[in-house]
Amino acid sequence: MENNLWQHILHVRNTSPLVHNITNYVVMNNTAKALLAVGASPIMAHAKPEVLYMVKISNAMVINIGALDEYWEEAMLLAAKNATLLQKPWILDPVGAGATAYRDTVLSTLLKYHPTAIRGNASEIIALADANASITKGVDSTAQSTEALEAAKTMVQNCNSVVCISGETDIIVSQTLKYLKYAETAIVVENILHESYLKTSA
């Protein structure tokens, strides 16, 4: 598993894919640096006049709903729809899912465009699957990763997405991997990323 992940990282470094990000200002700089550290080429763009073109020229896309408002919502929906039409892989980070009806409405629409992967904490994944009335506290999870396993399986079936539950124990759920406790390997990858980041920042 570790060797397989490392081969993927090497592939990213060799191909330097352009990754289009629609994300919030809090994590924008860190996201760009992390992508650079693994060898990808990040671009942050949420302006509606250019978002369709950005999706077209990019190899992949990330949508993080952390700084949600009406303008960003329209840009995200345009981008997600176009990524699906062009069969571009895209990742959904459902920050604060379950916190407000507005966020849930936007996420419900985004899910119609079948993100390739969904990454959230346990409370966010549970809220997305509408598995129960779990209360989310902003971006913090009030549930353990394992509590979201059934909700993640529901998301995999409904959206045909890979679902990544972050927490003390990270879990990945997909059609082929029923569930994978990923903590040990995640630490290895994190160490690789940190080492790469330190080298590029030196």
PDB file of C-alpha atoms in Angstrom:
ATOM      1  CA  MET A   1       0.000   0.000   0.000  1.00  0.00           C
ATOM      2  CA  GLU A   2       2.750   2.470   0.947  1.00  0.00           C
ATOM      3  CA  ASN A   3       4.658   1.687  -2.256  1.00  0.00           C
ATOM      4  CA  ASN A   4       1.493   2.137  -4.312  1.00  0.00           C
ATOM      5  CA  LEU A   5       0.865   5.557  -2.757  1.00  0.00           C
ATOM      6  CA  TRP A   6       4.468   6.568  -3.334  1.00  0.00           C
ATOM      7  CA  GLN A   7       4.142   5.619  -7.022  1.00  0.00           C
ATOM      8  CA  HIS A   8       1.121   7.903  -7.269  1.00  0.00           C
ATOM      9  CA  ILE A   9       3.095  10.742  -5.687  1.00  0.00           C
ATOM     10  CA  LEU A  10       5.928  10.170  -8.160  1.00  0.00           C
ATOM     11  CA  HIS A  11       3.420  10.240 -11.010  1.00  0.00           C
ATOM     12  CA  VAL A  12       2.123  13.621  -9.801  1.00  0.00           C
ATOM     13  CA  ARG A  13       5.669  14.952  -9.624  1.00  0.00           C
ATOM     14  CA  ASN A  14       6.447  13.712 -13.125  1.00  0.00           C
ATOM     15  CA  THR A  15       3.292  15.077 -14.738  1.00  0.00           C
ATOM     16  CA  SER A  16       2.776  18.254 -12.646  1.00  0.00           C
ATOM     17  CA  PRO A  17      -1.011  18.351 -13.143  1.00  0.00           C
ATOM     18  CA  LEU A  18      -2.846  21.668 -12.993  1.00  0.00           C
ATOM     19  CA  VAL A  19      -5.276  21.566 -10.060  1.00  0.00           C
ATOM     20  CA  HIS A  20      -8.066  24.140 -10.023  1.00  0.00           C
ATOM     21  CA  ASN A  21      -9.175  25.119  -6.509  1.00  0.00           C
ATOM     22  CA  ILE A  22     -12.298  26.922  -5.402  1.00  0.00           C
ATOM     23  CA  THR A  23     -11.537  27.167  -1.718  1.00  0.00           C
ATOM     24  CA  ASN A  24     -11.716  29.543   1.221  1.00  0.00           C
ATOM     25  CA  TYR A  25      -9.149  32.181   2.087  1.00  0.00           C
ATOM     26  CA  VAL A  26      -8.261  30.491   5.389  1.00  0.00           C
ATOM     27  CA  VAL A  27      -6.687  27.457   3.688  1.00  0.00           C
ATOM     28  CA  MET A  28      -5.888  28.866   0.243  1.00  0.00           C
ATOM     29  CA  ASN A  29      -2.188  29.469   0.904  1.00  0.00           C
ATOM     30  CA  ASN A  30      -1.667  26.134   2.669  1.00  0.00           C
ATOM     31  CA  THR A  31      -3.488  24.278  -0.093  1.00  0.00           C
ATOM     32  CA  ALA A  32      -1.308  25.872  -2.764  1.00  0.00           C
ATOM     33  CA  LYS A  33       1.875  25.044  -0.854  1.00  0.00           C
ATOM     34  CA  ALA A  34       0.800  21.444  -0.243  1.00  0.00           C
ATOM     35  CA  LEU A  35       0.048  20.936  -3.934  1.00  0.00           C
ATOM     36  CA  LEU A  36       3.390  22.467  -4.880  1.00  0.00           C
ATOM     37  CA  ALA A  37       5.140  20.216  -2.364  1.00  0.00           C
ATOM     38  CA  VAL A  38       3.828  17.064  -4.056  1.00  0.00           C
ATOM     39  CA  GLY A  39       4.647  18.400  -7.517  1.00  0.00           C
ATOM     40  CA  ALA A  40       1.249  19.613  -8.702  1.00  0.00           C
ATOM     41  CA  SER A  41       0.552  23.062 -10.121  1.00  0.00           C
ATOM     42  CA  PRO A  42      -2.210  24.838  -8.154  1.00  0.00           C
ATOM     43  CA  ILE A  43      -4.432  27.640  -9.338  1.00  0.00           C
ATOM     44  CA  MET A  44      -7.043  29.380  -7.195  1.00  0.00           C
ATOM     45  CA  ALA A  45      -9.926  30.774  -9.230  1.00  0.00           C
ATOM     46  CA  HIS A  46     -13.567  31.384  -8.386  1.00  0.00           C
ATOM     47  CA  ALA A  47     -14.445  34.280 -10.727  1.00  0.00           C
ATOM     48  CA  LYS A  48     -17.466  33.266 -12.785  1.00  0.00           C
ATOM     49  CA  PRO A  49     -16.152  34.772 -16.063  1.00  0.00           C
ATOM     50  CA  GLU A  50     -13.183  32.390 -16.028  1.00  0.00           C
ATOM     51  CA  VAL A  51     -14.269  29.372 -14.005  1.00  0.00           C
ATOM     52  CA  LEU A  52     -15.476  27.322 -16.992  1.00  0.00           C
ATOM     53  CA  TYR A  53     -12.185  27.852 -18.800  1.00  0.00           C
ATOM     54  CA  MET A  54     -10.224  26.941 -15.672  1.00  0.00           C
ATOM     55  CA  VAL A  55     -12.074  23.648 -15.431  1.00  0.00           C
ATOM     56  CA  LYS A  56     -11.379  22.968 -19.103  1.00  0.00           C
ATOM     57  CA  ILE A  57      -7.607  23.465 -18.868  1.00  0.00           C
ATOM     58  CA  SER A  58      -7.169  21.826 -15.458  1.00  0.00           C
ATOM     59  CA  ASN A  59      -6.456  18.164 -14.802  1.00  0.00           C
ATOM     60  CA  ALA A  60      -8.449  18.072 -11.573  1.00  0.00           C
ATOM     61  CA  MET A  61     -10.494  20.321  -9.304  1.00  0.00           C
ATOM     62  CA  VAL A  62     -11.158  20.841  -5.603  1.00  0.00           C
ATOM     63  CA  ILE A  63     -14.266  22.551  -4.230  1.00  0.00           C
ATOM     64  CA  ASN A  64     -14.159  23.584  -0.567  1.00  0.00           C
ATOM     65  CA  ILE A  65     -17.378  25.276   0.609  1.00  0.00           C
ATOM     66  CA  GLY A  66     -15.814  26.898   3.672  1.00  0.00           C
ATOM     67  CA  ALA A  67     -16.335  30.516   2.551  1.00  0.00           C
ATOM     68  CA  LEU A  68     -19.772  29.997   1.085  1.00  0.00           C
ATOM     69  CA  ASP A  69     -21.848  32.864  -0.277  1.00  0.00           C
ATOM     70  CA  GLU A  70     -24.146  33.385  -3.253  1.00  0.00           C
ATOM     71  CA  TYR A  71     -21.350  34.362  -5.642  1.00  0.00           C
ATOM     72  CA  TRP A  72     -19.062  31.470  -4.658  1.00  0.00           C
ATOM     73  CA  GLU A  73     -22.064  29.133  -4.798  1.00  0.00           C
ATOM     74  CA  GLU A  74     -22.726  30.004  -8.455  1.00  0.00           C
ATOM     75  CA  ALA A  75     -19.047  29.573  -9.329  1.00  0.00           C
ATOM     76  CA  MET A  76     -18.910  26.182  -7.578  1.00  0.00           C
ATOM     77  CA  LEU A  77     -22.014  24.901  -9.344  1.00  0.00           C
ATOM     78  CA  LEU A  78     -20.736  26.063 -12.734  1.00  0.00           C
ATOM     79  CA  ALA A  79     -17.403  24.386 -12.104  1.00  0.00           C
ATOM     80  CA  ALA A  80     -18.864  21.124 -10.790  1.00  0.00           C
ATOM     81  CA  LYS A  81     -21.306  20.842 -13.702  1.00  0.00           C
ATOM     82  CA  ASN A  82     -18.555  21.488 -16.246  1.00  0.00           C
ATOM     83  CA  ALA A  83     -16.113  19.083 -14.565  1.00  0.00           C
ATOM     84  CA  THR A  84     -18.743  16.351 -14.788  1.00  0.00           C
ATOM     85  CA  LEU A  85     -19.475  17.107 -18.442  1.00  0.00           C
ATOM     86  CA  LEU A  86     -15.754  17.036 -19.280  1.00  0.00           C
ATOM     87  CA  GLN A  87     -15.186  13.957 -17.090  1.00  0.00           C
ATOM     88  CA  LYS A  88     -12.592  15.758 -14.999  1.00  0.00           C
ATOM     89  CA  PRO A  89     -11.940  14.322 -11.529  1.00  0.00           C
ATOM     90  CA  TRP A  90     -13.028  16.623  -8.728  1.00  0.00           C
ATOM     91  CA  ILE A  91     -13.042  16.563  -4.950  1.00  0.00           C
ATOM     92  CA  LEU A  92     -15.713  17.986  -2.661  1.00  0.00           C
ATOM     93  CA  ASP A  93     -14.790  19.227   0.818  1.00  0.00           C
ATOM     94  CA  PRO A  94     -18.189  19.763   2.523  1.00  0.00           C
ATOM     95  CA  VAL A  95     -16.982  22.133   5.254  1.00  0.00           C
ATOM     96  CA  GLY A  96     -19.675  22.668   7.887  1.00  0.00           C
ATOM     97  CA  ALA A  97     -22.175  20.262   6.321  1.00  0.00           C
ATOM     98  CA  GLY A  98     -25.215  20.094   8.560  1.00  0.00           C
ATOM     99  CA  ALA A  99     -24.501  23.456  10.197  1.00  0.00           C
ATOM    100  CA  THR A 100     -27.081  25.453   8.207  1.00  0.00           C
ATOM    101  CA  ALA A 101     -29.890  24.768   5.767  1.00  0.00           C
ATOM    102  CA  TYR A 102     -28.129  26.958   3.195  1.00  0.00           C
ATOM    103  CA  ARG A 103     -24.970  24.827   3.235  1.00  0.00           C
ATOM    104  CA  ASP A 104     -26.999  21.648   2.990  1.00  0.00           C
ATOM    105  CA  THR A 105     -28.958  22.973   0.015  1.00  0.00           C
ATOM    106  CA  VAL A 106     -25.786  23.909  -1.858  1.00  0.00           C
ATOM    107  CA  LEU A 107     -24.182  20.564  -1.039  1.00  0.00           C
ATOM    108  CA  SER A 108     -27.274  18.699  -2.206  1.00  0.00           C
ATOM    109  CA  THR A 109     -26.944  20.385  -5.597  1.00  0.00           C
ATOM    110  CA  LEU A 110     -23.185  19.780  -5.797  1.00  0.00           C
ATOM    111  CA  LEU A 111     -23.688  16.091  -5.080  1.00  0.00           C
ATOM    112  CA  LYS A 112     -25.845  15.815  -8.216  1.00  0.00           C
ATOM    113  CA  TYR A 113     -22.629  16.303 -10.200  1.00  0.00           C
ATOM    114  CA  HIS A 114     -21.106  13.160  -8.625  1.00  0.00           C
ATOM    115  CA  PRO A 115     -17.774  14.270  -7.154  1.00  0.00           C
ATOM    116  CA  THR A 116     -14.980  11.776  -7.716  1.00  0.00           C
ATOM    117  CA  ALA A 117     -14.103  11.966  -4.031  1.00  0.00           C
ATOM    118  CA  ILE A 118     -15.667  13.483  -0.933  1.00  0.00           C
ATOM    119  CA  ARG A 119     -13.499  14.340   2.068  1.00  0.00           C
ATOM    120  CA  GLY A 120     -15.013  15.366   5.358  1.00  0.00           C
ATOM    121  CA  ASN A 121     -14.983  14.720   9.058  1.00  0.00           C
ATOM    122  CA  ALA A 122     -17.425  12.249  10.545  1.00  0.00           C
ATOM    123  CA  SER A 123     -20.142  14.795  11.331  1.00  0.00           C
ATOM    124  CA  GLU A 124     -19.960  16.245   7.828  1.00  0.00           C
ATOM    125  CA  ILE A 125     -20.220  12.828   6.171  1.00  0.00           C
ATOM    126  CA  ILE A 126     -23.148  11.864   8.395  1.00  0.00           C
ATOM    127  CA  ALA A 127     -24.888  15.144   7.582  1.00  0.00           C
ATOM    128  CA  LEU A 128     -24.304  14.621   3.860  1.00  0.00           C
ATOM    129  CA  ALA A 129     -25.858  11.179   3.978  1.00  0.00           C
ATOM    130  CA  ASP A 130     -28.651  12.464   6.174  1.00  0.00           C
ATOM    131  CA  ALA A 131     -28.012   9.342   8.240  1.00  0.00           C
ATOM    132  CA  ASN A 132     -29.249  10.900  11.466  1.00  0.00           C
ATOM    133  CA  ALA A 133     -29.704  14.220  13.233  1.00  0.00           C
ATOM    134  CA  SER A 134     -26.040  14.505  14.176  1.00  0.00           C
ATOM    135  CA  ILE A 135     -25.107  18.025  15.229  1.00  0.00           C
ATOM    136  CA  THR A 136     -22.051  19.555  13.619  1.00  0.00           C
ATOM    137  CA  LYS A 137     -20.099  22.374  15.269  1.00  0.00           C
ATOM    138  CA  GLY A 138     -18.750  24.482  12.423  1.00  0.00           C
ATOM    139  CA  VAL A 139     -15.833  22.587  10.886  1.00  0.00           C
ATOM    140  CA  ASP A 140     -15.287  20.441  13.997  1.00  0.00           C
ATOM    141  CA  SER A 141     -16.626  16.924  14.175  1.00  0.00           C
ATOM    142  CA  THR A 142     -18.837  15.816  17.044  1.00  0.00           C
ATOM    143  CA  ALA A 143     -18.549  12.174  15.986  1.00  0.00           C
ATOM    144  CA  GLN A 144     -15.766   9.620  15.621  1.00  0.00           C
ATOM    145  CA  SER A 145     -14.670   8.418  12.183  1.00  0.00           C
ATOM    146  CA  THR A 146     -16.075   4.931  12.712  1.00  0.00           C
ATOM    147  CA  GLU A 147     -19.513   6.381  13.504  1.00  0.00           C
ATOM    148  CA  ALA A 148     -19.704   7.718   9.939  1.00  0.00           C
ATOM    149  CA  LEU A 149     -18.914   4.415   8.247  1.00  0.00           C
ATOM    150  CA  GLU A 150     -22.502   3.538   7.346  1.00  0.00           C
ATOM    151  CA  ALA A 151     -23.127   7.096   6.157  1.00  0.00           C
ATOM    152  CA  ALA A 152     -20.022   6.873   3.976  1.00  0.00           C
ATOM    153  CA  LYS A 153     -21.234   3.604   2.452  1.00  0.00           C
ATOM    154  CA  THR A 154     -24.518   5.342   1.638  1.00  0.00           C
ATOM    155  CA  MET A 155     -22.646   8.182  -0.067  1.00  0.00           C
ATOM    156  CA  VAL A 156     -20.591   5.716  -2.098  1.00  0.00           C
ATOM    157  CA  GLN A 157     -23.759   4.025  -3.333  1.00  0.00           C
ATOM    158  CA  ASN A 158     -25.699   7.234  -4.013  1.00  0.00           C
ATOM    159  CA  CYS A 159     -22.925   9.302  -5.608  1.00  0.00           C
ATOM    160  CA  ASN A 160     -20.512   6.641  -6.857  1.00  0.00           C
ATOM    161  CA  SER A 161     -17.790   8.626  -5.086  1.00  0.00           C
ATOM    162  CA  VAL A 162     -14.811   7.626  -2.979  1.00  0.00           C
ATOM    163  CA  VAL A 163     -15.515   8.880   0.549  1.00  0.00           C
ATOM    164  CA  CYS A 164     -12.684   9.854   2.884  1.00  0.00           C
ATOM    165  CA  ILE A 165     -13.562  10.292   6.538  1.00  0.00           C
ATOM    166  CA  SER A 166     -10.917  12.292   8.392  1.00  0.00           C
ATOM    167  CA  GLY A 167     -10.325  11.986  12.099  1.00  0.00           C
ATOM    168  CA  GLU A 168      -8.118  10.292  14.660  1.00  0.00           C
ATOM    169  CA  THR A 169      -8.519   7.241  12.441  1.00  0.00           C
ATOM    170  CA  ASP A 170      -8.875   8.120   8.759  1.00  0.00           C
ATOM    171  CA  ILE A 171     -11.173   5.841   6.764  1.00  0.00           C
ATOM    172  CA  ILE A 172     -11.596   5.507   3.009  1.00  0.00           C
ATOM    173  CA  VAL A 173     -14.727   3.917   1.576  1.00  0.00           C
ATOM    174  CA  SER A 174     -15.229   3.054  -2.088  1.00  0.00           C
ATOM    175  CA  GLN A 175     -16.919   0.492  -4.295  1.00  0.00           C
ATOM    176  CA  THR A 176     -13.776  -1.662  -4.347  1.00  0.00           C
ATOM    177  CA  LEU A 177     -12.499  -0.935  -0.836  1.00  0.00           C
ATOM    178  CA  LYS A 178     -15.381  -1.611   1.510  1.00  0.00           C
ATOM    179  CA  TYR A 179     -13.488   0.306   4.139  1.00  0.00           C
ATOM    180  CA  LEU A 180      -9.859   0.917   4.856  1.00  0.00           C
ATOM    181  CA  LYS A 181      -8.450   2.156   8.138  1.00  0.00           C
ATOM    182  CA  TYR A 182      -5.823   4.412   6.806  1.00  0.00           C
ATOM    183  CA  ALA A 183      -4.089   5.939   9.809  1.00  0.00           C
ATOM    184  CA  GLU A 184      -0.698   4.231   9.491  1.00  0.00           C
ATOM    185  CA  THR A 185      -0.335   4.856   5.762  1.00  0.00           C
ATOM    186  CA  ALA A 186      -1.661   8.396   6.157  1.00  0.00           C
ATOM    187  CA  ILE A 187       1.158   9.111   8.590  1.00  0.00           C
ATOM    188  CA  VAL A 188       3.683   7.864   6.032  1.00  0.00           C
ATOM    189  CA  VAL A 189       2.217  10.089   3.306  1.00  0.00           C
ATOM    190  CA  GLU A 190       2.006  13.065   5.682  1.00  0.00           C
ATOM    191  CA  ASN A 191       5.689  12.627   6.499  1.00  0.00           C
ATOM    192  CA  ILE A 192       6.538  12.526   2.785  1.00  0.00           C
ATOM    193  CA  LEU A 193       4.522  15.689   2.183  1.00  0.00           C
ATOM    194  CA  HIS A 194       6.106  17.469   5.129  1.00  0.00           C
ATOM    195  CA  GLU A 195       9.612  16.525   4.006  1.00  0.00           C
ATOM    196  CA  SER A 196       8.853  17.710   0.456  1.00  0.00           C
ATOM    197  CA  TYR A 197       7.328  20.930   1.759  1.00  0.00           C
ATOM    198  CA  LEU A 198      10.331  21.681   3.938  1.00  0.00           C
ATOM    199  CA  LYS A 199      12.668  21.132   0.978  1.00  0.00           C
ATOM    200  CA  THR A 200      10.670  23.434  -1.278  1.00  0.00           C
ATOM    201  CA  SER A 201      10.380  26.086   1.439  1.00  0.00           C
ATOM    202  CA  ALA A 202      14.071  26.053   2.359  1.00  0.00           C
TER     203      ALA A 202
END
